[in-house]
Short mmCIF file of C-alpha atoms in Angstrom, two decimals:
data_model
loop_
_atom_site.label_atom_id
_atom_site.label_comp_id
_atom_site.label_asym_id
_atom_site.label_seq_id
_atom_site.Cartn_x
_atom_site.Cartn_y
_atom_site.Cartn_z
CA MET A 1 -19.21 -67.41 -56.97
CA ASN A 2 -17.96 -67.80 -60.69
CA CYS A 3 -19.81 -67.65 -63.20
CA GLN A 4 -17.95 -68.47 -67.21
CA ILE A 5 -20.47 -67.88 -69.62
CA VAL A 6 -19.76 -70.14 -72.37
CA LYS A 7 -22.22 -69.49 -75.19
CA PRO A 8 -24.10 -65.41 -74.95
CA VAL A 9 -27.53 -65.01 -75.18
CA GLN A 10 -29.16 -66.68 -78.89
CA GLY A 11 -32.72 -65.33 -78.87
CA GLY A 12 -35.87 -64.89 -77.54
CA SER A 13 -38.26 -62.40 -75.65
CA LEU A 14 -39.01 -61.42 -72.07
CA LYS A 15 -40.65 -59.65 -69.77
CA ALA A 16 -39.11 -56.78 -68.21
CA ILE A 17 -39.32 -57.29 -64.51
CA PRO A 18 -40.70 -54.80 -62.23
CA SER A 19 -39.10 -51.41 -61.62
CA LYS A 20 -36.29 -51.24 -58.27
CA SER A 21 -36.31 -47.27 -58.53
CA ALA A 22 -40.76 -46.84 -58.78
CA ALA A 23 -40.74 -49.99 -55.85
CA HIS A 24 -38.20 -48.21 -53.38
CA ARG A 25 -40.77 -44.96 -53.84
CA LEU A 26 -43.92 -47.19 -53.90
CA MET A 27 -43.03 -49.58 -50.84
CA ILE A 28 -42.25 -46.45 -48.52
CA ALA A 29 -45.33 -44.10 -49.92
CA ALA A 30 -47.80 -47.80 -49.11
CA GLY A 31 -46.10 -48.05 -45.45
CA LEU A 32 -47.20 -44.74 -44.87
CA SER A 33 -50.48 -45.29 -46.37
CA GLY A 34 -50.85 -47.62 -43.55
CA LEU A 35 -50.97 -50.44 -46.60
CA SER A 36 -49.55 -54.28 -45.73
CA LEU A 37 -46.31 -54.77 -47.56
CA GLU A 38 -46.99 -59.04 -46.30
CA GLY A 39 -46.21 -60.37 -49.98
CA LYS A 40 -45.37 -57.64 -51.80
CA ALA A 41 -42.65 -57.28 -53.70
CA ASP A 42 -41.39 -60.27 -52.41
CA GLY A 43 -37.73 -61.76 -54.08
CA LEU A 44 -37.83 -58.55 -56.63
CA SER A 45 -34.30 -57.62 -55.52
CA GLU A 46 -32.31 -57.38 -52.43
CA ASP A 47 -33.09 -53.61 -52.61
CA ILE A 48 -36.03 -53.61 -52.80
CA SER A 49 -36.06 -56.47 -49.28
CA ALA A 50 -34.37 -53.81 -47.56
CA THR A 51 -36.57 -50.79 -47.94
CA LYS A 52 -39.74 -53.33 -47.62
CA GLU A 53 -38.20 -54.17 -44.07
CA CYS A 54 -36.63 -50.93 -43.01
CA ILE A 55 -40.30 -49.21 -43.75
CA GLN A 56 -42.10 -52.06 -41.54
CA ALA A 57 -39.49 -51.22 -38.82
CA LEU A 58 -39.68 -47.91 -38.91
CA LEU A 59 -43.72 -48.28 -38.33
CA GLY A 60 -42.94 -50.88 -35.73
CA ASP A 61 -43.61 -50.22 -31.95
CA ARG A 62 -40.02 -50.96 -30.67
CA GLU A 63 -38.57 -47.42 -28.69
CA VAL A 64 -35.24 -47.23 -31.21
CA LYS A 65 -35.90 -48.27 -35.00
CA LYS A 66 -33.11 -49.99 -36.02
CA MET A 67 -32.80 -50.67 -39.39
CA ASN A 68 -30.72 -52.39 -42.37
CA CYS A 69 -30.11 -50.76 -45.58
CA ARG A 70 -27.88 -53.77 -46.55
CA GLU A 71 -25.83 -51.80 -49.46
CA SER A 72 -28.93 -50.04 -50.51
CA GLY A 73 -28.04 -46.13 -51.27
CA SER A 74 -31.73 -45.55 -52.15
CA THR A 75 -33.20 -46.96 -48.58
CA LEU A 76 -30.57 -45.06 -46.93
CA ARG A 77 -30.73 -41.82 -48.40
CA PHE A 78 -34.55 -42.23 -48.51
CA MET A 79 -35.34 -43.68 -45.05
CA VAL A 80 -33.26 -41.56 -43.37
CA PRO A 81 -35.44 -37.88 -43.19
CA VAL A 82 -38.97 -40.20 -43.50
CA ALA A 83 -37.82 -41.82 -40.02
CA ALA A 84 -36.22 -38.41 -38.61
CA VAL A 85 -39.75 -37.26 -39.35
CA PHE A 86 -41.19 -39.72 -36.59
CA GLY A 87 -38.66 -38.74 -33.94
CA GLY A 88 -36.34 -40.31 -31.25
CA ARG A 89 -33.65 -42.55 -31.74
CA ASN A 90 -33.49 -44.03 -35.77
CA GLU A 91 -30.55 -45.95 -36.84
CA PHE A 92 -29.23 -47.47 -40.06
CA ALA A 93 -26.75 -50.69 -40.51
CA THR A 94 -25.04 -50.29 -43.53
CA CYS A 95 -23.35 -52.90 -45.36
CA GLY A 96 -20.22 -53.06 -48.30
CA ARG A 97 -19.56 -49.53 -49.77
CA LEU A 98 -22.16 -47.70 -48.09
CA PRO A 99 -21.02 -46.19 -44.95
CA GLU A 100 -18.09 -44.48 -47.63
CA ARG A 101 -20.48 -42.49 -49.25
CA PRO A 102 -21.30 -39.11 -48.29
CA MET A 103 -23.96 -37.55 -46.79
CA THR A 104 -22.85 -34.41 -45.57
CA ALA A 105 -25.16 -32.26 -47.91
CA LEU A 106 -28.43 -34.02 -46.17
CA ARG A 107 -26.55 -34.02 -42.59
CA GLU A 108 -26.29 -30.17 -42.50
CA GLN A 109 -29.92 -30.32 -43.47
CA LEU A 110 -31.28 -32.51 -40.96
CA VAL A 111 -29.26 -30.99 -38.05
CA GLY A 112 -30.43 -27.53 -39.41
CA HIS A 113 -34.04 -28.71 -39.11
CA GLY A 114 -34.09 -30.19 -35.81
CA CYS A 115 -31.85 -33.32 -35.97
CA THR A 116 -28.47 -34.35 -35.02
CA MET A 117 -26.86 -37.28 -36.95
CA SER A 118 -24.14 -39.41 -37.30
CA SER A 119 -20.56 -38.44 -38.71
CA ASP A 120 -19.57 -39.97 -42.02
CA GLY A 121 -18.31 -43.29 -41.73
CA GLU A 122 -19.73 -44.47 -38.39
CA ASN A 123 -21.63 -47.86 -38.73
CA PRO A 124 -24.82 -47.38 -38.09
CA ILE A 125 -25.83 -44.15 -38.79
CA TRP A 126 -28.41 -42.80 -36.42
CA THR A 127 -30.19 -40.06 -36.18
CA GLU A 128 -31.93 -38.28 -33.48
CA GLY A 129 -34.84 -35.28 -32.44
CA LYS A 130 -37.74 -35.08 -35.04
CA LEU A 131 -37.23 -33.30 -38.66
CA GLU A 132 -39.19 -29.77 -38.87
CA ALA A 133 -40.79 -27.44 -41.62
CA GLY A 134 -38.26 -25.29 -43.07
CA ILE A 135 -36.34 -23.79 -45.40
CA TYR A 136 -33.57 -26.70 -47.35
CA ARG A 137 -30.90 -26.25 -49.50
CA LEU A 138 -29.20 -28.67 -51.39
CA PRO A 139 -26.76 -28.28 -54.44
CA GLY A 140 -28.19 -30.05 -57.30
CA ASN A 141 -24.86 -31.87 -58.29
CA ILE A 142 -25.04 -34.04 -55.64
CA SER A 143 -27.31 -36.82 -55.21
CA SER A 144 -31.14 -36.18 -56.09
CA GLN A 145 -31.82 -39.38 -53.41
CA TYR A 146 -31.52 -36.67 -50.95
CA VAL A 147 -34.35 -34.76 -52.89
CA THR A 148 -36.69 -37.46 -52.86
CA GLY A 149 -36.08 -38.46 -49.06
CA LEU A 150 -37.50 -34.85 -47.96
CA LEU A 151 -40.08 -35.15 -50.80
CA MET A 152 -41.67 -37.89 -49.28
CA ALA A 153 -40.52 -36.49 -45.44
CA LEU A 154 -41.32 -32.79 -45.46
CA PRO A 155 -45.74 -33.39 -45.97
CA LEU A 156 -45.73 -34.91 -42.68
CA CYS A 157 -44.82 -32.24 -40.86
CA GLU A 158 -46.49 -30.10 -38.71
CA GLY A 159 -45.93 -26.88 -40.92
CA ASN A 160 -44.61 -25.81 -45.32
CA SER A 161 -41.59 -26.21 -46.36
CA ARG A 162 -39.69 -25.82 -49.22
CA ILE A 163 -36.94 -27.46 -51.03
CA GLU A 164 -34.79 -24.93 -53.13
CA ILE A 165 -32.21 -26.39 -55.07
CA ASP A 166 -28.63 -24.32 -56.16
CA GLY A 167 -27.65 -24.89 -59.45
CA VAL A 168 -29.01 -27.74 -62.04
CA LEU A 169 -30.55 -30.72 -60.33
CA GLN A 170 -28.43 -34.58 -61.93
CA SER A 171 -30.90 -36.91 -62.17
CA ARG A 172 -33.92 -34.93 -62.61
CA PRO A 173 -36.14 -38.33 -63.90
CA TYR A 174 -36.01 -39.69 -61.15
CA VAL A 175 -37.30 -37.30 -59.06
CA ASP A 176 -40.09 -36.70 -61.14
CA MET A 177 -40.22 -40.73 -60.23
CA THR A 178 -41.41 -39.63 -56.85
CA LEU A 179 -42.84 -36.74 -58.10
CA ASP A 180 -45.37 -39.07 -59.72
CA VAL A 181 -45.34 -41.68 -56.45
CA LEU A 182 -46.10 -38.72 -54.32
CA LYS A 183 -49.09 -37.64 -56.59
CA LYS A 184 -50.81 -41.18 -56.71
CA ALA A 185 -50.78 -41.27 -53.14
CA GLY A 186 -52.18 -37.85 -53.15
CA ILE A 187 -49.69 -36.01 -52.04
CA GLU A 188 -49.49 -32.25 -53.27
CA ILE A 189 -46.25 -30.68 -54.04
CA TYR A 190 -45.79 -27.52 -56.04
CA GLU A 191 -42.93 -27.50 -58.63
CA GLY A 192 -41.23 -24.45 -59.37
CA GLU A 193 -37.59 -23.71 -61.46
CA SER A 194 -35.24 -24.81 -59.09
CA PHE A 195 -37.55 -25.37 -55.77
CA PHE A 196 -40.60 -27.59 -54.44
CA GLU A 197 -43.28 -26.42 -52.21
CA VAL A 198 -44.23 -29.23 -49.71
CA ARG A 199 -47.57 -28.90 -47.84
CA GLY A 200 -47.61 -29.94 -44.11
CA LYS A 201 -49.67 -32.37 -42.46
CA GLN A 202 -50.23 -33.96 -45.65
CA ARG A 203 -52.05 -37.59 -45.34
CA TYR A 204 -50.48 -40.61 -47.53
CA ASN A 205 -52.87 -42.44 -49.17
CA LEU A 206 -51.97 -44.68 -51.91
CA PRO A 207 -54.60 -47.26 -53.41
CA GLU A 208 -53.01 -50.97 -53.29
CA LYS A 209 -53.33 -51.26 -56.94
CA TYR A 210 -49.60 -49.44 -57.24
CA ILE A 211 -47.88 -52.18 -55.41
CA ASP A 212 -49.58 -54.47 -57.12
CA ASP A 213 -48.60 -53.59 -60.53
CA ILE A 214 -45.20 -52.04 -60.64
CA GLU A 215 -44.57 -50.78 -64.09
CA GLY A 216 -41.34 -52.60 -65.81
CA ASP A 217 -37.54 -51.85 -65.29
CA TRP A 218 -35.46 -49.76 -67.93
CA SER A 219 -32.59 -49.87 -66.14
CA ASN A 220 -32.39 -54.03 -66.35
CA ALA A 221 -33.76 -54.26 -69.09
CA ALA A 222 -30.85 -51.88 -71.35
CA PHE A 223 -29.08 -55.13 -70.91
CA TRP A 224 -31.14 -56.86 -72.48
CA LEU A 225 -32.05 -54.13 -75.20
CA VAL A 226 -27.69 -53.83 -76.25
CA MET A 227 -27.63 -57.54 -76.33
CA ASP A 228 -30.27 -57.62 -79.04
CA ALA A 229 -28.55 -54.15 -80.67
CA VAL A 230 -24.93 -56.08 -80.74
CA SER A 231 -25.58 -59.52 -82.17
CA GLU A 232 -28.35 -61.11 -84.21
CA GLY A 233 -30.10 -62.00 -80.85
CA ASN A 234 -33.44 -61.74 -81.69
CA ILE A 235 -34.35 -60.70 -78.13
CA THR A 236 -37.63 -58.91 -77.41
CA CYS A 237 -38.28 -57.15 -74.05
CA THR A 238 -41.91 -56.63 -73.24
CA GLY A 239 -43.47 -54.72 -69.95
CA LEU A 240 -41.34 -51.32 -70.98
CA ASN A 241 -43.62 -48.28 -70.99
CA PRO A 242 -41.75 -45.87 -73.65
CA ASP A 243 -44.28 -42.79 -71.88
CA SER A 244 -42.34 -44.07 -68.07
CA ALA A 245 -41.15 -41.56 -66.10
CA GLN A 246 -37.55 -43.48 -66.02
CA GLY A 247 -34.82 -41.67 -67.45
CA ASP A 248 -33.06 -45.31 -68.18
CA LYS A 249 -35.52 -45.12 -71.13
CA ARG A 250 -33.22 -42.63 -73.04
CA ILE A 251 -31.26 -46.14 -73.73
CA ALA A 252 -33.58 -46.68 -76.66
CA ASP A 253 -31.93 -43.62 -78.12
CA TYR A 254 -28.69 -44.81 -77.89
CA LEU A 255 -29.22 -48.04 -79.55
CA ASN A 256 -28.26 -47.34 -83.16
CA ILE A 257 -24.64 -45.89 -82.33
CA THR A 258 -22.91 -48.85 -83.47
CA CYS A 259 -24.38 -48.00 -87.08
CA SER A 260 -22.10 -44.79 -86.55
CA ASP A 261 -18.68 -43.74 -87.30
CA LYS A 262 -18.81 -40.61 -85.62
CA GLU A 263 -17.78 -39.25 -82.73
CA ILE A 264 -20.68 -39.26 -80.13
CA ASP A 265 -21.40 -36.99 -76.84
CA ILE A 266 -22.89 -38.68 -74.29
CA ASP A 267 -24.48 -36.79 -71.39
CA VAL A 268 -25.06 -39.29 -68.39
CA SER A 269 -25.54 -36.98 -65.80
CA ASP A 270 -29.20 -37.53 -65.54
CA ILE A 271 -28.64 -41.70 -65.88
CA PRO A 272 -25.61 -42.81 -64.66
CA ASP A 273 -27.15 -46.54 -63.98
CA LEU A 274 -26.34 -46.72 -68.23
CA VAL A 275 -22.63 -46.40 -68.29
CA PRO A 276 -21.82 -50.06 -67.56
CA VAL A 277 -24.50 -50.48 -70.45
CA LEU A 278 -23.80 -48.55 -72.53
CA CYS A 279 -20.19 -49.35 -72.01
CA VAL A 280 -20.63 -52.59 -73.91
CA LEU A 281 -22.73 -50.73 -76.84
CA ALA A 282 -19.92 -47.95 -77.25
CA SER A 283 -17.03 -51.11 -77.76
CA ALA A 284 -19.19 -52.78 -80.38
CA ARG A 285 -19.22 -49.57 -83.00
CA LYS A 286 -16.59 -49.74 -85.53
CA LYS A 287 -13.40 -49.79 -85.07
CA GLY A 288 -11.80 -46.46 -83.72
CA ALA A 289 -15.73 -44.63 -83.63
CA VAL A 290 -15.57 -42.75 -80.38
CA THR A 291 -18.11 -42.33 -77.82
CA ASN A 292 -17.64 -39.95 -74.84
CA ILE A 293 -19.31 -40.16 -71.58
CA VAL A 294 -19.95 -37.24 -69.48
CA ASN A 295 -21.13 -35.67 -66.43
CA ALA A 296 -20.68 -39.30 -65.14
CA GLN A 297 -18.48 -38.19 -61.87
CA ARG A 298 -20.98 -39.39 -59.80
CA LEU A 299 -20.76 -43.15 -61.00
CA ARG A 300 -17.35 -43.09 -58.72
CA PHE A 301 -20.03 -43.46 -55.53
CA LYS A 302 -22.14 -46.36 -56.88
CA GLU A 303 -21.56 -50.20 -55.65
CA SER A 304 -17.85 -49.63 -56.59
CA ASP A 305 -16.16 -46.74 -58.83
CA ARG A 306 -17.99 -47.83 -61.94
CA LEU A 307 -15.36 -45.53 -63.93
CA LYS A 308 -12.29 -47.44 -62.43
CA ALA A 309 -14.37 -50.46 -62.86
CA VAL A 310 -15.40 -50.28 -66.17
CA THR A 311 -12.81 -48.75 -67.40
CA GLU A 312 -10.47 -51.93 -65.66
CA VAL A 313 -13.01 -54.56 -66.68
CA MET A 314 -13.51 -53.70 -70.20
CA ASN A 315 -10.45 -53.27 -71.39
CA GLY A 316 -8.68 -56.39 -69.41
CA LEU A 317 -11.34 -58.48 -72.00
CA GLY A 318 -10.09 -56.32 -75.42
CA ALA A 319 -11.88 -52.81 -75.12
CA ASP A 320 -10.18 -49.76 -75.35
CA ILE A 321 -11.24 -47.25 -72.55
CA GLU A 322 -9.32 -44.25 -71.49
CA GLU A 323 -10.63 -43.40 -67.72
CA ARG A 324 -10.98 -39.62 -67.34
CA TYR A 325 -12.04 -37.85 -63.92
CA ASP A 326 -15.45 -37.29 -65.02
CA SER A 327 -15.82 -39.23 -68.08
CA LEU A 328 -14.99 -41.72 -70.21
CA ALA A 329 -13.06 -41.86 -73.75
CA ILE A 330 -14.30 -45.42 -75.45
CA ARG A 331 -12.89 -46.35 -78.91
CA GLY A 332 -14.65 -48.92 -81.06
CA VAL A 333 -13.11 -52.09 -81.11
CA GLU A 334 -15.91 -54.59 -83.03
CA ARG A 335 -15.23 -57.46 -81.20
CA LEU A 336 -13.90 -58.49 -77.74
CA LYS A 337 -11.28 -61.29 -76.85
CA GLY A 338 -12.75 -62.53 -73.54
CA GLY A 339 -10.97 -63.57 -70.09
CA THR A 340 -11.67 -62.84 -66.73
CA ALA A 341 -14.14 -60.29 -65.04
CA ASP A 342 -13.68 -59.04 -61.28
CA GLY A 343 -17.99 -57.93 -60.63
CA TYR A 344 -16.13 -55.54 -57.77
CA ASN A 345 -19.16 -56.66 -55.92
CA ASP A 346 -21.09 -54.38 -58.74
CA HIS A 347 -24.62 -55.96 -59.41
CA ARG A 348 -24.33 -53.37 -62.75
CA ILE A 349 -20.73 -54.63 -63.21
CA VAL A 350 -21.95 -58.18 -63.12
CA MET A 351 -24.28 -57.75 -65.95
CA MET A 352 -22.02 -55.46 -68.30
CA ALA A 353 -19.45 -58.20 -68.02
CA ALA A 354 -22.11 -60.65 -68.94
CA THR A 355 -23.20 -58.59 -71.73
CA ALA A 356 -20.04 -58.06 -73.14
CA ALA A 357 -19.88 -61.55 -73.77
CA CYS A 358 -21.80 -61.00 -77.17
CA ILE A 359 -19.24 -59.04 -78.64
CA SER A 360 -16.81 -61.69 -77.50
CA ASP A 361 -14.66 -64.11 -79.37
CA GLY A 362 -13.54 -65.97 -76.19
CA VAL A 363 -15.22 -67.20 -72.81
CA ILE A 364 -15.54 -64.17 -69.94
CA GLU A 365 -15.33 -66.09 -66.82
CA ILE A 366 -16.73 -63.28 -64.24
CA LYS A 367 -16.02 -63.28 -60.62
CA GLY A 368 -18.45 -62.84 -57.66
CA CYS A 369 -21.55 -62.76 -59.99
CA GLU A 370 -23.56 -63.40 -57.28
CA ALA A 371 -23.85 -59.12 -56.94
CA VAL A 372 -26.77 -59.56 -59.44
CA ASN A 373 -28.96 -60.11 -56.31
CA LYS A 374 -28.65 -56.48 -55.55
CA SER A 375 -31.16 -55.68 -58.66
CA TYR A 376 -32.10 -58.74 -60.43
CA PRO A 377 -31.71 -62.03 -58.39
CA ALA A 378 -33.30 -63.90 -61.67
CA PHE A 379 -30.73 -62.16 -64.01
CA PHE A 380 -28.46 -65.63 -64.94
CA GLU A 381 -31.56 -67.95 -64.71
CA HIS A 382 -33.51 -65.40 -67.98
CA TYR A 383 -29.48 -65.18 -69.57
CA THR A 384 -29.64 -69.36 -69.70
CA ALA A 385 -33.76 -68.72 -71.01
CA LEU A 386 -32.38 -66.80 -73.88
CA GLY A 387 -30.15 -69.54 -75.18
CA GLY A 388 -27.48 -68.55 -72.95
CA GLU A 389 -25.15 -70.86 -70.91
CA VAL A 390 -23.72 -70.44 -67.76
CA ALA A 391 -21.22 -72.52 -66.12
CA TYR A 392 -20.97 -71.46 -61.77
CA VAL A 393 -17.52 -72.12 -60.85
CA SER A 394 -16.28 -72.46 -56.87
CA SER A 395 -14.19 -69.80 -56.37
CA ILE A 396 -12.45 -71.48 -53.51
CA ARG A 397 -12.65 -75.09 -55.18
CA LYS A 398 -12.78 -74.26 -58.71
CA GLU A 399 -16.18 -77.32 -58.91
CA TYR A 400 -17.60 -76.66 -62.08
CA GLN A 401 -21.71 -76.91 -61.23
CA ARG A 402 -24.03 -76.76 -63.91
#
């Protein structure tokens, strides 16, 4: 399905949806605590539904545990070590680009600690054997999701374990979120400068209140905050915790860059999910004002190659972005011209294009707008509630549907 942004948001107030990053972790911790997940986080997003269904399948009574991760990288990378600690054969169905995303570093650690695992590219991905305690070593410049998966699994091992990080751990705030959830669940982790000590034979005991009241999502709220910053929309987003462990709360630090014409560098090693919306914000700056998005190489392995996707989509709408191997150079243009944006089957690219409509002089048509279901199914409903006008267009018959 395609959609046209006939009119951008005009203003108003809405409450931030529950944090997807927190919900992934809480669903797993709740399941491991023996809590019922029926009716919990229903309709939040496709990714959260995947995690919820996977932990329920893992704890079921089938001999071979079959889990469907859909397109959720977090679900897959969290659940693989968690499932492995229970032993037996576990199968993980995946779709979209997820089967192509590498898992070599995690595989090497699992194979070295009692498991066998499928090779890159196999679908379903599978593990056999029981995860054992020991010393785990991971490079810091790869996905922090591997660290999270191990932190959630290793407390259930018979013996004590240690996770050693080689170099600086990128996306560190996401690991901090994991540690926060584990603490709520009664799991003790000792954190050193570049390692984590995990005591074995621990039991999860997450109070149910934490899955009934999940904090607001800074990652998705960032789109509304940027819409407010680049327009006169007077948009208010409530339900956000300024003291949250979510790294993407840093979007608040950049909302005023449109007022400056100085060259600015933004290191996104800890906040990769903000890159698409930051590209809209940077494009709204004064003509020629340069914003450099640096340390962004891991964005090539998201739902799309996001460095390529944001460059092609935004430049097609009239932006001035130069794509480099691990960075983007964005020159302010103040206003865009409009046009057609390929959503790349990527929820954040679709929401980026809808945000870009706030600085566009022409209509923006977005291909594959249903990709928002991955993280924010109500996005366009909320967009219209804030005064925007969206016309849906069949990608086949081109019939307008109001």
